[in-house]
Amino acid sequence: ADAVQDLVGTGVVTTVQEELDSFTSAPVTTGLTRAFVGATVLTGLLTVLAVVVVQLMGTAARPRLLAVLRTLGLRPGQTRALTAWELGPVLATSLVVGAVLGLGVPWVLVRAVDLTGLTGGRSQPSLAVDPLVVGAVLAAVVLTVLTAVTVSAWLAGRTNLAQALRVGEER
């Protein structure tokens, strides 16, 4: 840039890095970045809360069901698999719907809304999916589900079989 400035004499010479620094230091860019990061964190916390609430919904009926199944021959190690199976269809549905919405909404937005004002470019940006971020989100969801299933199975496994099978008594 200095060599071009010396050669031309008068005028303004800018580099790509200067333009990028100017764009990223703008209040709109920093504000939107913070808003998107905050929305992502909030969405992650709500996802964890939803998984935990779904597992807690079956907490009342699970001990009695597992007590009956244990008396019929269910091994204690199989309770985790049974508890996971309760969450399996919900998790599969949420992954499919989440993938469709997560890829579909940005695809529609890139084609329907002019984003050049937000990007600072002259042409419409293309959709870019970061596999590391997507993998991290999937790993966090799987870790949350495994933790919820493990805790639910552990709590259900601590149930007193005789007390859970009593009929007609107030518990």
PDB file of C-alpha atoms in Angstrom:
ATOM      1  CA  ALA A   1       0.000   0.000   0.000  1.00  0.00           C
ATOM      2  CA  ASP A   2       2.880   2.364   0.777  1.00  0.00           C
ATOM      3  CA  ALA A   3       4.588   1.609  -2.547  1.00  0.00           C
ATOM      4  CA  VAL A   4       1.367   2.258  -4.454  1.00  0.00           C
ATOM      5  CA  GLN A   5       0.807   5.495  -2.504  1.00  0.00           C
ATOM      6  CA  ASP A   6       4.356   6.648  -3.361  1.00  0.00           C
ATOM      7  CA  LEU A   7       3.879   5.734  -7.018  1.00  0.00           C
ATOM      8  CA  VAL A   8       0.463   7.368  -7.428  1.00  0.00           C
ATOM      9  CA  GLY A   9       1.157  10.351  -5.250  1.00  0.00           C
ATOM     10  CA  THR A  10      -2.249  11.646  -4.311  1.00  0.00           C
ATOM     11  CA  GLY A  11      -5.222   9.468  -3.578  1.00  0.00           C
ATOM     12  CA  VAL A  12      -6.439   6.957  -1.078  1.00  0.00           C
ATOM     13  CA  VAL A  13      -5.047   3.453  -0.971  1.00  0.00           C
ATOM     14  CA  THR A  14      -6.749   0.895   1.211  1.00  0.00           C
ATOM     15  CA  THR A  15      -5.960  -2.733   1.810  1.00  0.00           C
ATOM     16  CA  VAL A  16      -8.289  -5.615   2.425  1.00  0.00           C
ATOM     17  CA  GLN A  17      -7.091  -5.838   6.024  1.00  0.00           C
ATOM     18  CA  GLU A  18      -7.889  -2.157   6.630  1.00  0.00           C
ATOM     19  CA  GLU A  19     -11.388  -2.639   5.220  1.00  0.00           C
ATOM     20  CA  LEU A  20     -11.901  -5.757   7.334  1.00  0.00           C
ATOM     21  CA  ASP A  21     -10.686  -3.977  10.480  1.00  0.00           C
ATOM     22  CA  SER A  22     -12.979  -1.043   9.760  1.00  0.00           C
ATOM     23  CA  PHE A  23     -15.945  -3.350   9.209  1.00  0.00           C
ATOM     24  CA  THR A  24     -15.375  -5.521  12.276  1.00  0.00           C
ATOM     25  CA  SER A  25     -14.860  -2.530  14.569  1.00  0.00           C
ATOM     26  CA  ALA A  26     -18.173  -0.939  13.554  1.00  0.00           C
ATOM     27  CA  PRO A  27     -20.774  -0.815  16.357  1.00  0.00           C
ATOM     28  CA  VAL A  28     -23.351  -2.649  14.255  1.00  0.00           C
ATOM     29  CA  THR A  29     -20.999  -5.553  13.628  1.00  0.00           C
ATOM     30  CA  THR A  30     -19.936  -5.931  17.244  1.00  0.00           C
ATOM     31  CA  GLY A  31     -23.518  -5.568  18.459  1.00  0.00           C
ATOM     32  CA  LEU A  32     -24.830  -8.192  16.050  1.00  0.00           C
ATOM     33  CA  THR A  33     -21.990 -10.543  16.947  1.00  0.00           C
ATOM     34  CA  ARG A  34     -22.771 -10.233  20.639  1.00  0.00           C
ATOM     35  CA  ALA A  35     -26.498 -10.680  19.999  1.00  0.00           C
ATOM     36  CA  PHE A  36     -25.919 -13.820  17.925  1.00  0.00           C
ATOM     37  CA  VAL A  37     -23.564 -15.322  20.507  1.00  0.00           C
ATOM     38  CA  GLY A  38     -26.077 -14.547  23.275  1.00  0.00           C
ATOM     39  CA  ALA A  39     -28.921 -16.078  21.270  1.00  0.00           C
ATOM     40  CA  THR A  40     -26.835 -19.191  20.618  1.00  0.00           C
ATOM     41  CA  VAL A  41     -25.996 -19.624  24.295  1.00  0.00           C
ATOM     42  CA  LEU A  42     -29.636 -19.070  25.289  1.00  0.00           C
ATOM     43  CA  THR A  43     -30.800 -21.600  22.696  1.00  0.00           C
ATOM     44  CA  GLY A  44     -28.306 -24.144  24.003  1.00  0.00           C
ATOM     45  CA  LEU A  45     -29.500 -23.656  27.573  1.00  0.00           C
ATOM     46  CA  LEU A  46     -33.130 -24.008  26.483  1.00  0.00           C
ATOM     47  CA  THR A  47     -32.250 -27.224  24.649  1.00  0.00           C
ATOM     48  CA  VAL A  48     -30.668 -28.652  27.789  1.00  0.00           C
ATOM     49  CA  LEU A  49     -33.704 -27.579  29.804  1.00  0.00           C
ATOM     50  CA  ALA A  50     -36.057 -29.250  27.307  1.00  0.00           C
ATOM     51  CA  VAL A  51     -34.149 -32.542  27.465  1.00  0.00           C
ATOM     52  CA  VAL A  52     -34.157 -32.511  31.263  1.00  0.00           C
ATOM     53  CA  VAL A  53     -37.871 -31.657  31.439  1.00  0.00           C
ATOM     54  CA  VAL A  54     -38.756 -34.467  29.020  1.00  0.00           C
ATOM     55  CA  GLN A  55     -36.838 -36.904  31.213  1.00  0.00           C
ATOM     56  CA  LEU A  56     -38.451 -35.561  34.383  1.00  0.00           C
ATOM     57  CA  MET A  57     -41.955 -35.942  32.932  1.00  0.00           C
ATOM     58  CA  GLY A  58     -41.656 -39.717  33.134  1.00  0.00           C
ATOM     59  CA  THR A  59     -40.121 -39.762  36.606  1.00  0.00           C
ATOM     60  CA  ALA A  60     -43.372 -40.477  38.459  1.00  0.00           C
ATOM     61  CA  ALA A  61     -44.378 -43.533  36.438  1.00  0.00           C
ATOM     62  CA  ARG A  62     -40.898 -44.915  35.754  1.00  0.00           C
ATOM     63  CA  PRO A  63     -40.163 -46.484  39.190  1.00  0.00           C
ATOM     64  CA  ARG A  64     -43.384 -48.505  39.217  1.00  0.00           C
ATOM     65  CA  LEU A  65     -42.913 -49.639  35.617  1.00  0.00           C
ATOM     66  CA  LEU A  66     -39.311 -50.635  36.212  1.00  0.00           C
ATOM     67  CA  ALA A  67     -40.265 -52.417  39.444  1.00  0.00           C
ATOM     68  CA  VAL A  68     -42.831 -54.500  37.558  1.00  0.00           C
ATOM     69  CA  LEU A  69     -40.365 -55.227  34.781  1.00  0.00           C
ATOM     70  CA  ARG A  70     -37.612 -56.132  37.272  1.00  0.00           C
ATOM     71  CA  THR A  71     -39.915 -58.691  38.907  1.00  0.00           C
ATOM     72  CA  LEU A  72     -40.580 -60.106  35.432  1.00  0.00           C
ATOM     73  CA  GLY A  73     -36.856 -60.556  34.788  1.00  0.00           C
ATOM     74  CA  LEU A  74     -35.434 -57.225  33.651  1.00  0.00           C
ATOM     75  CA  ARG A  75     -31.796 -56.999  34.679  1.00  0.00           C
ATOM     76  CA  PRO A  76     -30.678 -53.814  36.474  1.00  0.00           C
ATOM     77  CA  GLY A  77     -28.297 -52.980  33.602  1.00  0.00           C
ATOM     78  CA  GLN A  78     -31.180 -52.925  31.143  1.00  0.00           C
ATOM     79  CA  THR A  79     -32.920 -50.050  32.921  1.00  0.00           C
ATOM     80  CA  ARG A  80     -30.592 -47.522  31.277  1.00  0.00           C
ATOM     81  CA  ALA A  81     -31.383 -48.904  27.829  1.00  0.00           C
ATOM     82  CA  LEU A  82     -35.108 -48.762  28.549  1.00  0.00           C
ATOM     83  CA  THR A  83     -34.833 -45.210  29.852  1.00  0.00           C
ATOM     84  CA  ALA A  84     -32.831 -44.219  26.762  1.00  0.00           C
ATOM     85  CA  TRP A  85     -35.459 -45.805  24.540  1.00  0.00           C
ATOM     86  CA  GLU A  86     -38.075 -43.489  26.073  1.00  0.00           C
ATOM     87  CA  LEU A  87     -36.035 -40.503  24.904  1.00  0.00           C
ATOM     88  CA  GLY A  88     -34.932 -42.026  21.572  1.00  0.00           C
ATOM     89  CA  PRO A  89     -37.922 -41.095  19.382  1.00  0.00           C
ATOM     90  CA  VAL A  90     -38.027 -37.562  20.798  1.00  0.00           C
ATOM     91  CA  LEU A  91     -34.304 -37.111  20.179  1.00  0.00           C
ATOM     92  CA  ALA A  92     -34.498 -38.496  16.624  1.00  0.00           C
ATOM     93  CA  THR A  93     -37.433 -36.236  15.784  1.00  0.00           C
ATOM     94  CA  SER A  94     -35.716 -33.199  17.258  1.00  0.00           C
ATOM     95  CA  LEU A  95     -32.504 -33.902  15.333  1.00  0.00           C
ATOM     96  CA  VAL A  96     -34.376 -34.223  12.029  1.00  0.00           C
ATOM     97  CA  VAL A  97     -36.521 -31.120  12.598  1.00  0.00           C
ATOM     98  CA  GLY A  98     -33.514 -29.189  13.912  1.00  0.00           C
ATOM     99  CA  ALA A  99     -31.408 -30.123  10.881  1.00  0.00           C
ATOM    100  CA  VAL A 100     -34.168 -29.166   8.449  1.00  0.00           C
ATOM    101  CA  LEU A 101     -34.803 -25.833  10.179  1.00  0.00           C
ATOM    102  CA  GLY A 102     -31.114 -25.161  10.828  1.00  0.00           C
ATOM    103  CA  LEU A 103     -30.245 -25.557   7.155  1.00  0.00           C
ATOM    104  CA  GLY A 104     -33.552 -24.499   5.620  1.00  0.00           C
ATOM    105  CA  VAL A 105     -34.041 -21.136   7.329  1.00  0.00           C
ATOM    106  CA  PRO A 106     -30.572 -19.764   6.438  1.00  0.00           C
ATOM    107  CA  TRP A 107     -30.958 -21.069   2.878  1.00  0.00           C
ATOM    108  CA  VAL A 108     -34.242 -19.165   2.511  1.00  0.00           C
ATOM    109  CA  LEU A 109     -32.822 -16.033   4.167  1.00  0.00           C
ATOM    110  CA  VAL A 110     -29.790 -15.909   1.887  1.00  0.00           C
ATOM    111  CA  ARG A 111     -32.088 -16.057  -1.136  1.00  0.00           C
ATOM    112  CA  ALA A 112     -34.850 -13.762   0.133  1.00  0.00           C
ATOM    113  CA  VAL A 113     -33.065 -11.004   2.086  1.00  0.00           C
ATOM    114  CA  ASP A 114     -30.336  -8.686   0.846  1.00  0.00           C
ATOM    115  CA  LEU A 115     -27.517  -9.262   3.328  1.00  0.00           C
ATOM    116  CA  THR A 116     -24.900  -7.076   1.638  1.00  0.00           C
ATOM    117  CA  GLY A 117     -25.528  -4.280   4.136  1.00  0.00           C
ATOM    118  CA  LEU A 118     -24.632  -6.602   6.990  1.00  0.00           C
ATOM    119  CA  THR A 119     -21.593  -8.151   5.325  1.00  0.00           C
ATOM    120  CA  GLY A 120     -20.122  -5.017   3.766  1.00  0.00           C
ATOM    121  CA  GLY A 121     -19.704  -6.793   0.444  1.00  0.00           C
ATOM    122  CA  ARG A 122     -21.011  -5.986  -3.001  1.00  0.00           C
ATOM    123  CA  SER A 123     -22.504  -9.413  -3.667  1.00  0.00           C
ATOM    124  CA  GLN A 124     -24.872 -11.629  -1.723  1.00  0.00           C
ATOM    125  CA  PRO A 125     -22.948 -14.014   0.577  1.00  0.00           C
ATOM    126  CA  SER A 126     -23.244 -17.737   0.087  1.00  0.00           C
ATOM    127  CA  LEU A 127     -24.412 -20.140   2.781  1.00  0.00           C
ATOM    128  CA  ALA A 128     -21.492 -21.561   4.761  1.00  0.00           C
ATOM    129  CA  VAL A 129     -21.901 -24.397   7.266  1.00  0.00           C
ATOM    130  CA  ASP A 130     -19.068 -24.824   9.771  1.00  0.00           C
ATOM    131  CA  PRO A 131     -18.742 -28.569  10.470  1.00  0.00           C
ATOM    132  CA  LEU A 132     -16.812 -27.977  13.707  1.00  0.00           C
ATOM    133  CA  VAL A 133     -19.584 -25.841  15.199  1.00  0.00           C
ATOM    134  CA  VAL A 134     -22.291 -28.237  14.041  1.00  0.00           C
ATOM    135  CA  GLY A 135     -20.308 -31.159  15.475  1.00  0.00           C
ATOM    136  CA  ALA A 136     -19.839 -29.331  18.789  1.00  0.00           C
ATOM    137  CA  VAL A 137     -23.572 -28.664  19.031  1.00  0.00           C
ATOM    138  CA  LEU A 138     -24.402 -32.299  18.267  1.00  0.00           C
ATOM    139  CA  ALA A 139     -21.829 -33.485  20.810  1.00  0.00           C
ATOM    140  CA  ALA A 140     -23.316 -31.184  23.459  1.00  0.00           C
ATOM    141  CA  VAL A 141     -26.840 -32.483  22.768  1.00  0.00           C
ATOM    142  CA  VAL A 142     -25.684 -36.112  22.898  1.00  0.00           C
ATOM    143  CA  LEU A 143     -23.765 -35.467  26.145  1.00  0.00           C
ATOM    144  CA  THR A 144     -26.843 -33.812  27.669  1.00  0.00           C
ATOM    145  CA  VAL A 145     -29.070 -36.735  26.642  1.00  0.00           C
ATOM    146  CA  LEU A 146     -26.606 -39.309  27.972  1.00  0.00           C
ATOM    147  CA  THR A 147     -26.355 -37.449  31.275  1.00  0.00           C
ATOM    148  CA  ALA A 148     -30.144 -37.163  31.600  1.00  0.00           C
ATOM    149  CA  VAL A 149     -30.650 -40.838  30.769  1.00  0.00           C
ATOM    150  CA  THR A 150     -27.932 -41.935  33.190  1.00  0.00           C
ATOM    151  CA  VAL A 151     -29.360 -39.878  36.051  1.00  0.00           C
ATOM    152  CA  SER A 152     -32.924 -41.053  35.326  1.00  0.00           C
ATOM    153  CA  ALA A 153     -31.864 -44.699  35.168  1.00  0.00           C
ATOM    154  CA  TRP A 154     -29.829 -44.323  38.354  1.00  0.00           C
ATOM    155  CA  LEU A 155     -32.780 -42.762  40.188  1.00  0.00           C
ATOM    156  CA  ALA A 156     -35.160 -45.416  38.877  1.00  0.00           C
ATOM    157  CA  GLY A 157     -32.718 -48.164  39.853  1.00  0.00           C
ATOM    158  CA  ARG A 158     -32.700 -46.960  43.461  1.00  0.00           C
ATOM    159  CA  THR A 159     -36.418 -47.644  43.765  1.00  0.00           C
ATOM    160  CA  ASN A 160     -37.502 -50.074  46.471  1.00  0.00           C
ATOM    161  CA  LEU A 161     -39.220 -52.852  44.508  1.00  0.00           C
ATOM    162  CA  ALA A 162     -41.555 -53.872  47.316  1.00  0.00           C
ATOM    163  CA  GLN A 163     -42.666 -50.328  47.973  1.00  0.00           C
ATOM    164  CA  ALA A 164     -43.187 -49.584  44.286  1.00  0.00           C
ATOM    165  CA  LEU A 165     -45.313 -52.707  43.800  1.00  0.00           C
ATOM    166  CA  ARG A 166     -47.678 -52.171  46.735  1.00  0.00           C
ATOM    167  CA  VAL A 167     -51.218 -51.715  45.581  1.00  0.00           C
ATOM    168  CA  GLY A 168     -53.938 -49.999  47.558  1.00  0.00           C
ATOM    169  CA  GLU A 169     -51.688 -48.325  50.096  1.00  0.00           C
ATOM    170  CA  GLU A 170     -51.026 -44.674  50.213  1.00  0.00           C
ATOM    171  CA  ARG A 171     -47.388 -44.037  49.394  1.00  0.00           C
TER     172      ARG A 171
END
